[in-house]
Amino acid sequence: MQMYIFSVITEAFKTKGKKDKDFLKGVSLMEETKSNWPQGIKRTKQRERVLFILENAKDPLSATDICAKMEDGKGSAWLSTVYRILELFVKKGVAVKTNVMNQEMAVYEINHPKHKHYAVCINCHKIIKMDNCPMENFTPELEENGFRVVGHNLEIYGYCKDCDHLEK
Amino acid sequence: MQMYIFSVITEAFKTKGKKDKDFLKGVSLMEETKSNWPQGIKRTKQRERVLFILENAKDPLSATDICAKMEDGKGSAWLSTVYRILELFVKKGVAVKTNVMNQEMAVYEINHPKHKHYAVCINCHKIIKMDNCPMENFTPELEENGFRVVGHNLEIYGYCKDCDHLEK
DNA sequence: AGTTTAATGCGAATGATACGCATTTAAGTG
DNA sequence: CACTTAAATGCGTATCATTCGCATTAAACT
């Protein structure tokens, strides 16, 4: 739920209205196009942008965050569209959905093989990155065979050093 | 979002109305009282019941589930109260809140030292119990010192044997 | 270029969760 | 054991993330 700086071009959009978007014709809207587009996903402008934003994000982003980041003149998308794209990305294994400390909002990240996990303070909700992952070299014993693991979520919760004095 | 069988007593409540609850006076409403009440939590009827229900649940329960289970004549509670109690339990380390596959609803469990984790099918959302836990014998490397770990959530996602044929 | 199928824009609906306030209950005190 | 006080609950309502529906638009395929 952060605020982002909107570009001048977006402001131009706002004043000129939607019908006039083509005053930008000739300006490449696709500069971020990746050469390796994920399999089985139809390539659209909006999806390209969401993928690009996720790939370049330092922290997990909510749908609203992504929507805000798209308001920079390089091709925006409606919030419900962003949700649909994210749902697809998760289903295809491109992205990972998490609820840090089960807060109100879900956040999304690229499903990197080298991912991060987080510890969250129960009291102040501060998020602390974790550098190792217990899932490396671990084989889950599932009650049903034939499950193909695509990814995982892990979250540690407790009290950070500033909140540890609180009674248990 | 399951339906539960309501007891005859509850039906009596419904027909007689709230003001008449004391026709049950003398009937113990506290049969489930635990001898070891968690520290730092004020003991009320509603909290006792929620704790008892959590302690005897075989699967994680949502706030709505718990609220429904309380409609059995042994002392019910309003949904918002259940939410408040659960929030407190989580804060005190008594319960654990999870969002299996980040579905709409959060579920709660007792924070057992010997807990379960789950694998979830990305497609059909089937939940499969896991018998081991990678967090045993694992020490997280956090970017900040002095974090006191109280618990953790882990969730594996992928495709179950019935959905594995779907294209990646 | 034309056709077809799927994606998006847009608004409105849904549903879990949080909040506010009056009333009740638990716990402490003399 | 009555009395006081702070905290919990009942109850309704507000909030806000997420989903849905449908008309329009854009991608992909002859």
Short mmCIF file of C-alpha atoms (C1' of nucleotides) in Angstrom, two decimals:
data_model
loop_
_atom_site.label_atom_id
_atom_site.label_comp_id
_atom_site.label_asym_id
_atom_site.label_seq_id
_atom_site.Cartn_x
_atom_site.Cartn_y
_atom_site.Cartn_z
CA MET A 1 0.00 0.00 0.00
CA GLN A 2 2.78 2.32 -0.91
CA MET A 3 2.65 5.33 -3.14
CA TYR A 4 4.63 5.41 -6.30
CA ILE A 5 5.90 8.28 -8.33
CA PHE A 6 3.98 8.55 -11.51
CA SER A 7 5.77 9.58 -14.60
CA VAL A 8 5.12 12.66 -16.61
CA ILE A 9 3.78 10.55 -19.42
CA THR A 10 1.11 9.13 -17.16
CA GLU A 11 0.06 12.62 -16.24
CA ALA A 12 -0.24 13.33 -19.94
CA PHE A 13 -2.52 10.31 -20.23
CA LYS A 14 -4.68 11.58 -17.47
CA THR A 15 -5.15 15.00 -18.95
CA LYS A 16 -5.54 13.89 -22.53
CA GLY A 17 -7.82 10.95 -21.79
CA LYS A 18 -7.75 7.40 -23.00
CA LYS A 19 -8.72 7.98 -26.61
CA ASP A 20 -5.62 10.02 -27.20
CA LYS A 21 -3.12 7.38 -26.18
CA ASP A 22 -1.87 7.05 -29.71
CA PHE A 23 -0.07 10.36 -29.46
CA LEU A 24 2.64 8.05 -28.22
CA LYS A 25 2.73 6.02 -31.39
CA GLY A 26 6.24 5.22 -32.42
CA VAL A 27 7.44 5.18 -28.85
CA SER A 28 8.31 1.61 -28.04
CA LEU A 29 6.07 0.24 -25.34
CA MET A 30 7.92 -3.02 -25.39
CA GLU A 31 11.40 -2.11 -24.28
CA GLU A 32 11.23 -4.62 -21.49
CA THR A 33 10.34 -7.55 -23.72
CA LYS A 34 12.13 -10.66 -22.60
CA SER A 35 13.54 -13.02 -25.19
CA ASN A 36 12.42 -16.08 -23.24
CA TRP A 37 8.68 -15.88 -22.83
CA PRO A 38 7.21 -18.59 -20.60
CA GLN A 39 5.63 -21.52 -22.38
CA GLY A 40 1.89 -21.91 -22.62
CA ILE A 41 1.08 -18.28 -21.92
CA LYS A 42 -0.34 -16.06 -24.60
CA ARG A 43 1.80 -12.98 -24.95
CA THR A 44 0.04 -9.67 -24.40
CA LYS A 45 1.28 -6.21 -23.55
CA GLN A 46 -0.15 -6.35 -20.05
CA ARG A 47 1.31 -9.74 -19.28
CA GLU A 48 4.71 -8.66 -20.53
CA ARG A 49 4.65 -5.69 -18.24
CA VAL A 50 3.56 -7.65 -15.19
CA LEU A 51 6.28 -10.21 -15.83
CA PHE A 52 8.86 -7.49 -16.26
CA ILE A 53 7.84 -5.77 -13.07
CA LEU A 54 7.95 -9.01 -11.11
CA GLU A 55 11.34 -9.90 -12.55
CA ASN A 56 12.79 -6.58 -11.53
CA ALA A 57 11.20 -6.31 -8.11
CA LYS A 58 13.44 -6.43 -5.08
CA ASP A 59 10.57 -7.29 -2.76
CA PRO A 60 7.31 -9.19 -3.13
CA LEU A 61 4.59 -7.03 -4.65
CA SER A 62 0.84 -6.95 -4.19
CA ALA A 63 -1.56 -6.72 -7.11
CA THR A 64 -2.16 -3.09 -6.21
CA ASP A 65 1.57 -2.41 -6.16
CA ILE A 66 1.96 -3.87 -9.62
CA CYS A 67 -1.01 -1.94 -10.92
CA ALA A 68 0.51 1.28 -9.58
CA LYS A 69 3.88 0.52 -11.13
CA MET A 70 2.20 0.08 -14.48
CA GLU A 71 0.91 3.63 -14.39
CA ASP A 72 4.07 4.96 -15.96
CA GLY A 73 3.04 5.38 -19.56
CA LYS A 74 4.48 2.10 -20.77
CA GLY A 75 1.08 0.43 -20.75
CA SER A 76 -1.26 0.30 -17.81
CA ALA A 77 -3.76 -2.34 -16.79
CA TRP A 78 -6.92 -2.49 -14.78
CA LEU A 79 -6.61 -3.99 -11.34
CA SER A 80 -8.85 -6.94 -12.11
CA THR A 81 -6.71 -7.70 -15.13
CA VAL A 82 -3.61 -7.71 -12.98
CA TYR A 83 -5.29 -10.18 -10.66
CA ARG A 84 -6.16 -12.41 -13.59
CA ILE A 85 -2.62 -12.29 -14.92
CA LEU A 86 -1.14 -13.07 -11.53
CA GLU A 87 -3.49 -15.99 -11.07
CA LEU A 88 -2.37 -17.35 -14.41
CA PHE A 89 1.29 -16.86 -13.60
CA VAL A 90 0.86 -18.77 -10.36
CA LYS A 91 -0.96 -21.56 -12.12
CA LYS A 92 1.82 -21.84 -14.67
CA GLY A 93 4.51 -21.83 -12.03
CA VAL A 94 5.94 -18.49 -13.19
CA ALA A 95 5.10 -16.64 -10.00
CA VAL A 96 4.54 -17.42 -6.34
CA LYS A 97 1.75 -16.05 -4.20
CA THR A 98 2.31 -15.45 -0.50
CA ASN A 99 0.54 -13.92 2.43
CA VAL A 100 3.26 -12.59 4.68
CA MET A 101 2.00 -13.13 8.22
CA ASN A 102 -1.39 -13.59 6.64
CA GLN A 103 -1.97 -9.94 6.37
CA GLU A 104 -4.90 -8.72 4.40
CA MET A 105 -3.10 -8.68 1.07
CA ALA A 106 -1.36 -11.37 -0.94
CA VAL A 107 1.99 -10.60 -2.51
CA TYR A 108 3.64 -12.07 -5.57
CA GLU A 109 7.17 -12.92 -6.60
CA ILE A 110 8.86 -14.62 -9.49
CA ASN A 111 9.26 -18.32 -8.77
CA HIS A 112 13.02 -18.23 -8.79
CA PRO A 113 14.90 -21.41 -8.13
CA LYS A 114 16.99 -19.27 -5.78
CA HIS A 115 14.29 -17.66 -3.73
CA LYS A 116 14.05 -15.95 -0.36
CA HIS A 117 12.06 -16.67 2.72
CA TYR A 118 11.08 -14.31 5.48
CA ALA A 119 10.71 -14.08 9.20
CA VAL A 120 7.92 -11.87 10.44
CA CYS A 121 7.47 -10.26 13.82
CA ILE A 122 4.15 -11.20 15.36
CA ASN A 123 3.90 -7.85 17.04
CA CYS A 124 5.21 -5.14 14.74
CA HIS A 125 5.04 -7.16 11.49
CA LYS A 126 8.57 -6.25 10.55
CA ILE A 127 9.88 -8.54 7.83
CA ILE A 128 13.37 -9.96 8.01
CA LYS A 129 14.93 -11.80 5.12
CA MET A 130 16.30 -15.26 5.61
CA ASP A 131 19.39 -16.36 3.77
CA ASN A 132 19.02 -20.12 3.84
CA CYS A 133 16.18 -22.44 2.99
CA PRO A 134 15.29 -25.66 4.80
CA MET A 135 13.76 -27.13 1.68
CA GLU A 136 17.06 -27.69 -0.02
CA ASN A 137 17.92 -31.34 0.45
CA PHE A 138 14.53 -32.15 1.89
CA THR A 139 12.09 -34.69 0.52
CA PRO A 140 8.53 -34.34 1.74
CA GLU A 141 6.74 -37.49 2.89
CA LEU A 142 3.28 -37.03 1.50
CA GLU A 143 0.26 -39.17 2.35
CA GLU A 144 -0.42 -39.55 -1.36
CA ASN A 145 1.93 -40.55 -4.13
CA GLY A 146 2.38 -38.90 -7.49
CA PHE A 147 2.46 -35.29 -6.32
CA ARG A 148 4.72 -33.12 -8.49
CA VAL A 149 6.21 -30.35 -6.38
CA VAL A 150 6.39 -27.00 -8.15
CA GLY A 151 7.32 -24.73 -5.27
CA HIS A 152 6.80 -23.90 -1.64
CA ASN A 153 6.14 -21.14 0.82
CA LEU A 154 7.84 -20.85 4.15
CA GLU A 155 7.43 -18.22 6.77
CA ILE A 156 8.88 -18.00 10.22
CA TYR A 157 7.17 -15.96 12.87
CA GLY A 158 8.23 -14.80 16.26
CA TYR A 159 9.35 -11.66 18.02
CA CYS A 160 11.99 -9.34 16.65
CA LYS A 161 14.61 -7.89 18.95
CA ASP A 162 12.56 -4.74 19.51
CA CYS A 163 9.41 -6.63 20.50
CA ASP A 164 10.96 -9.53 22.38
CA HIS A 165 10.38 -7.92 25.76
CA LEU A 166 6.63 -8.42 25.41
CA GLU A 167 5.26 -11.08 27.67
CA LYS A 168 4.81 -14.42 26.00
CA MET B 1 -17.20 -23.65 4.73
CA GLN B 2 -18.61 -26.90 5.90
CA MET B 3 -21.94 -27.48 7.50
CA TYR B 4 -22.12 -28.84 10.97
CA ILE B 5 -24.82 -30.71 12.78
CA PHE B 6 -26.40 -28.50 15.36
CA SER B 7 -27.46 -30.03 18.61
CA VAL B 8 -30.98 -30.20 19.91
CA ILE B 9 -30.09 -27.73 22.61
CA THR B 10 -29.07 -25.19 20.02
CA GLU B 11 -32.40 -25.61 18.32
CA ALA B 12 -34.04 -24.96 21.67
CA PHE B 13 -32.04 -21.75 21.88
CA LYS B 14 -33.24 -20.69 18.52
CA THR B 15 -36.89 -21.24 19.28
CA LYS B 16 -36.81 -19.86 22.80
CA GLY B 17 -34.70 -16.83 21.94
CA LYS B 18 -31.67 -15.39 23.61
CA LYS B 19 -33.28 -14.09 26.78
CA ASP B 20 -34.30 -17.58 27.80
CA LYS B 21 -30.84 -19.08 27.81
CA ASP B 22 -30.91 -19.45 31.56
CA PHE B 23 -33.33 -22.33 31.33
CA LEU B 24 -30.08 -24.22 31.10
CA LYS B 25 -28.82 -23.00 34.47
CA GLY B 26 -27.17 -25.77 36.41
CA VAL B 27 -26.04 -27.52 33.26
CA SER B 28 -22.28 -27.27 33.18
CA LEU B 29 -21.13 -25.18 30.28
CA MET B 30 -17.52 -25.74 31.17
CA GLU B 31 -17.04 -29.45 30.75
CA GLU B 32 -14.14 -28.90 28.44
CA THR B 33 -12.22 -26.69 30.86
CA LYS B 34 -8.52 -27.39 30.64
CA SER B 35 -6.42 -27.47 33.78
CA ASN B 36 -3.52 -25.68 32.12
CA TRP B 37 -4.76 -22.37 30.89
CA PRO B 38 -2.23 -20.42 28.79
CA GLN B 39 -0.44 -17.65 30.60
CA GLY B 40 -1.29 -14.03 30.04
CA ILE B 41 -4.76 -14.65 28.64
CA LYS B 42 -7.84 -13.71 30.59
CA ARG B 43 -10.08 -16.71 30.94
CA THR B 44 -13.57 -16.36 29.56
CA LYS B 45 -16.20 -18.86 28.47
CA GLN B 46 -15.78 -18.02 24.83
CA ARG B 47 -12.02 -18.29 24.90
CA GLU B 48 -12.21 -21.61 26.71
CA ARG B 49 -14.49 -22.96 24.05
CA VAL B 50 -12.37 -21.75 21.17
CA LEU B 51 -9.28 -23.25 22.75
CA PHE B 52 -11.06 -26.54 23.34
CA ILE B 53 -12.29 -26.69 19.78
CA LEU B 54 -8.85 -25.96 18.41
CA GLU B 55 -7.26 -28.56 20.66
CA ASN B 56 -9.67 -31.24 19.50
CA ALA B 57 -9.70 -30.38 15.81
CA LYS B 58 -8.25 -32.88 13.41
CA ASP B 59 -7.87 -30.29 10.66
CA PRO B 60 -7.20 -26.56 10.58
CA LEU B 61 -10.38 -24.55 11.12
CA SER B 62 -11.53 -21.20 9.83
CA ALA B 63 -13.11 -18.60 12.09
CA THR B 64 -16.47 -19.48 10.56
CA ASP B 65 -15.92 -23.17 11.24
CA ILE B 66 -15.18 -22.47 14.87
CA CYS B 67 -18.17 -20.21 15.19
CA ALA B 68 -20.39 -22.94 13.77
CA LYS B 69 -18.94 -25.56 16.12
CA MET B 70 -19.78 -23.32 19.03
CA GLU B 71 -23.46 -23.41 18.14
CA ASP B 72 -24.01 -26.55 20.16
CA GLY B 73 -25.50 -25.18 23.34
CA LYS B 74 -22.28 -25.14 25.31
CA GLY B 75 -21.81 -21.44 24.78
CA SER B 76 -21.79 -19.71 21.44
CA ALA B 77 -19.94 -16.63 20.29
CA TRP B 78 -20.39 -13.98 17.69
CA LEU B 79 -18.15 -14.26 14.64
CA SER B 80 -16.31 -11.02 15.33
CA THR B 81 -15.57 -12.26 18.82
CA VAL B 82 -14.10 -15.44 17.43
CA TYR B 83 -11.86 -13.36 15.20
CA ARG B 84 -10.70 -11.34 18.18
CA ILE B 85 -9.98 -14.46 20.20
CA LEU B 86 -8.06 -16.07 17.38
CA GLU B 87 -6.02 -12.94 16.84
CA LEU B 88 -5.10 -12.98 20.51
CA PHE B 89 -4.22 -16.66 20.46
CA VAL B 90 -1.90 -16.11 17.53
CA LYS B 91 -0.26 -13.16 19.24
CA LYS B 92 0.32 -15.25 22.36
CA GLY B 93 1.72 -18.16 20.40
CA VAL B 94 -1.16 -20.45 21.33
CA ALA B 95 -2.47 -20.82 17.81
CA VAL B 96 -1.14 -20.62 14.28
CA LYS B 97 -2.82 -18.85 11.40
CA THR B 98 -2.39 -20.16 7.87
CA ASN B 99 -3.74 -19.50 4.43
CA VAL B 100 -3.66 -22.81 2.65
CA MET B 101 -2.78 -22.00 -0.96
CA ASN B 102 -3.67 -18.43 -0.09
CA GLN B 103 -7.30 -19.10 -0.55
CA GLU B 104 -9.78 -16.51 0.58
CA MET B 105 -10.02 -17.75 4.14
CA ALA B 106 -7.44 -18.11 6.88
CA VAL B 107 -7.44 -21.24 9.02
CA TYR B 108 -6.19 -21.76 12.55
CA GLU B 109 -4.52 -24.56 14.46
CA ILE B 110 -3.04 -25.09 17.87
CA ASN B 111 0.65 -24.30 17.80
CA HIS B 112 1.73 -27.82 18.59
CA PRO B 113 5.39 -28.61 18.80
CA LYS B 114 4.48 -31.64 16.72
CA HIS B 115 2.56 -30.03 13.92
CA LYS B 116 1.60 -30.91 10.38
CA HIS B 117 2.31 -29.28 7.08
CA TYR B 118 0.42 -29.57 3.84
CA ALA B 119 0.91 -29.90 0.14
CA VAL B 120 -1.70 -28.25 -2.02
CA CYS B 121 -2.60 -28.92 -5.63
CA ILE B 122 -2.36 -25.74 -7.68
CA ASN B 123 -5.19 -26.89 -9.90
CA CYS B 124 -7.83 -28.65 -7.80
CA HIS B 125 -6.70 -27.31 -4.40
CA LYS B 126 -6.72 -30.76 -2.86
CA ILE B 127 -4.79 -30.76 0.42
CA ILE B 128 -2.39 -33.57 1.23
CA LYS B 129 -0.86 -33.96 4.64
CA MET B 130 2.88 -34.16 5.00
CA ASP B 131 4.43 -36.37 7.62
CA ASN B 132 7.81 -34.78 8.05
CA CYS B 133 8.94 -31.22 8.60
CA PRO B 134 12.07 -29.63 7.18
CA MET B 135 12.28 -27.21 10.07
CA GLU B 136 13.42 -29.82 12.53
CA ASN B 137 17.16 -29.47 12.85
CA PHE B 138 17.21 -26.26 10.84
CA THR B 139 18.55 -22.94 12.02
CA PRO B 140 17.46 -19.94 10.01
CA GLU B 141 20.09 -17.42 9.02
CA LEU B 142 18.33 -14.13 9.51
CA GLU B 143 19.59 -10.76 8.39
CA GLU B 144 18.94 -9.43 11.87
CA ASN B 145 19.95 -10.85 15.22
CA GLY B 146 17.81 -11.28 18.30
CA PHE B 147 14.75 -12.74 16.62
CA ARG B 148 12.93 -15.20 18.87
CA VAL B 149 11.25 -17.83 16.71
CA VAL B 150 7.80 -18.84 17.92
CA GLY B 151 6.61 -20.92 15.00
CA HIS B 152 6.50 -21.27 11.26
CA ASN B 153 4.27 -21.97 8.32
CA LEU B 154 5.24 -24.18 5.43
CA GLU B 155 3.26 -25.09 2.40
CA ILE B 156 4.24 -27.06 -0.62
CA TYR B 157 2.40 -26.57 -3.85
CA GLY B 158 2.40 -28.48 -7.08
CA TYR B 159 0.19 -30.84 -9.03
CA CYS B 160 -1.49 -33.86 -7.49
CA LYS B 161 -1.57 -37.16 -9.36
CA ASP B 162 -4.98 -36.37 -10.84
CA CYS B 163 -3.94 -32.97 -12.20
CA ASP B 164 -0.37 -33.74 -13.18
CA HIS B 165 -1.27 -34.28 -16.83
CA LEU B 166 -2.01 -30.56 -17.24
CA GLU B 167 0.53 -28.74 -19.34
CA LYS B 168 3.12 -26.92 -17.32
"C1'" DA C 1 -6.81 -8.89 -44.62
"C1'" DG C 2 -10.41 -11.62 -42.27
"C1'" DT C 3 -11.89 -14.75 -38.76
"C1'" DT C 4 -11.88 -16.76 -34.35
"C1'" DT C 5 -10.75 -17.24 -29.66
"C1'" DA C 6 -9.06 -15.46 -25.68
"C1'" DA C 7 -7.73 -11.21 -22.93
"C1'" DT C 8 -8.87 -6.82 -21.19
"C1'" DG C 9 -11.53 -2.68 -19.57
"C1'" DC C 10 -14.73 -1.48 -16.61
"C1'" DG C 11 -18.01 -1.67 -13.04
"C1'" DA C 12 -20.32 -4.00 -9.70
"C1'" DA C 13 -20.79 -8.01 -6.41
"C1'" DT C 14 -18.87 -10.90 -2.99
"C1'" DG C 15 -17.07 -12.25 1.21
"C1'" DA C 16 -13.64 -12.34 4.86
"C1'" DT C 17 -12.11 -9.49 8.31
"C1'" DA C 18 -11.94 -5.21 11.22
"C1'" DC C 19 -14.20 -1.68 13.85
"C1'" DG C 20 -17.30 1.04 17.11
"C1'" DC C 21 -19.98 1.30 20.90
"C1'" DA C 22 -23.18 -0.16 24.40
"C1'" DT C 23 -23.59 -3.95 27.57
"C1'" DT C 24 -21.85 -7.74 30.18
"C1'" DT C 25 -18.41 -10.36 32.50
"C1'" DA C 26 -14.15 -11.50 34.91
"C1'" DA C 27 -10.90 -10.29 38.32
"C1'" DG C 28 -9.30 -7.48 42.05
"C1'" DT C 29 -10.23 -4.84 46.52
"C1'" DG C 30 -11.86 -3.70 50.92
"C1'" DC D 1 -19.28 -11.19 49.67
"C1'" DA D 2 -20.78 -6.82 47.54
"C1'" DC D 3 -18.41 -3.28 44.78
"C1'" DT D 4 -15.40 -1.39 41.45
"C1'" DT D 5 -12.95 -1.32 37.32
"C1'" DA D 6 -10.89 -2.76 33.22
"C1'" DA D 7 -11.43 -5.71 29.65
"C1'" DA D 8 -14.31 -8.90 26.64
"C1'" DT D 9 -18.37 -9.70 24.08
"C1'" DG D 10 -22.73 -8.93 21.35
"C1'" DC D 11 -24.20 -6.89 17.59
"C1'" DG D 12 -24.28 -4.26 13.59
"C1'" DT D 13 -21.86 -2.02 10.12
"C1'" DA D 14 -17.79 -0.52 7.40
"C1'" DT D 15 -13.78 -1.76 4.82
"C1'" DC D 16 -11.16 -3.53 1.40
"C1'" DA D 17 -8.99 -7.31 -1.27
"C1'" DT D 18 -10.43 -10.29 -4.65
"C1'" DT D 19 -13.70 -12.16 -8.09
"C1'" DC D 20 -17.23 -12.01 -11.66
"C1'" DG D 21 -19.91 -10.62 -15.82
"C1'" DC D 22 -20.20 -8.73 -20.04
"C1'" DA D 23 -19.15 -5.78 -23.88
"C1'" DT D 24 -15.05 -4.49 -26.40
"C1'" DT D 25 -10.43 -5.21 -28.04
"C1'" DA D 26 -6.40 -7.53 -29.28
"C1'" DA D 27 -3.66 -11.76 -30.53
"C1'" DA D 28 -2.97 -15.63 -33.31
"C1'" DC D 29 -4.20 -18.41 -37.26
"C1'" DT D 30 -5.94 -19.32 -41.89
#
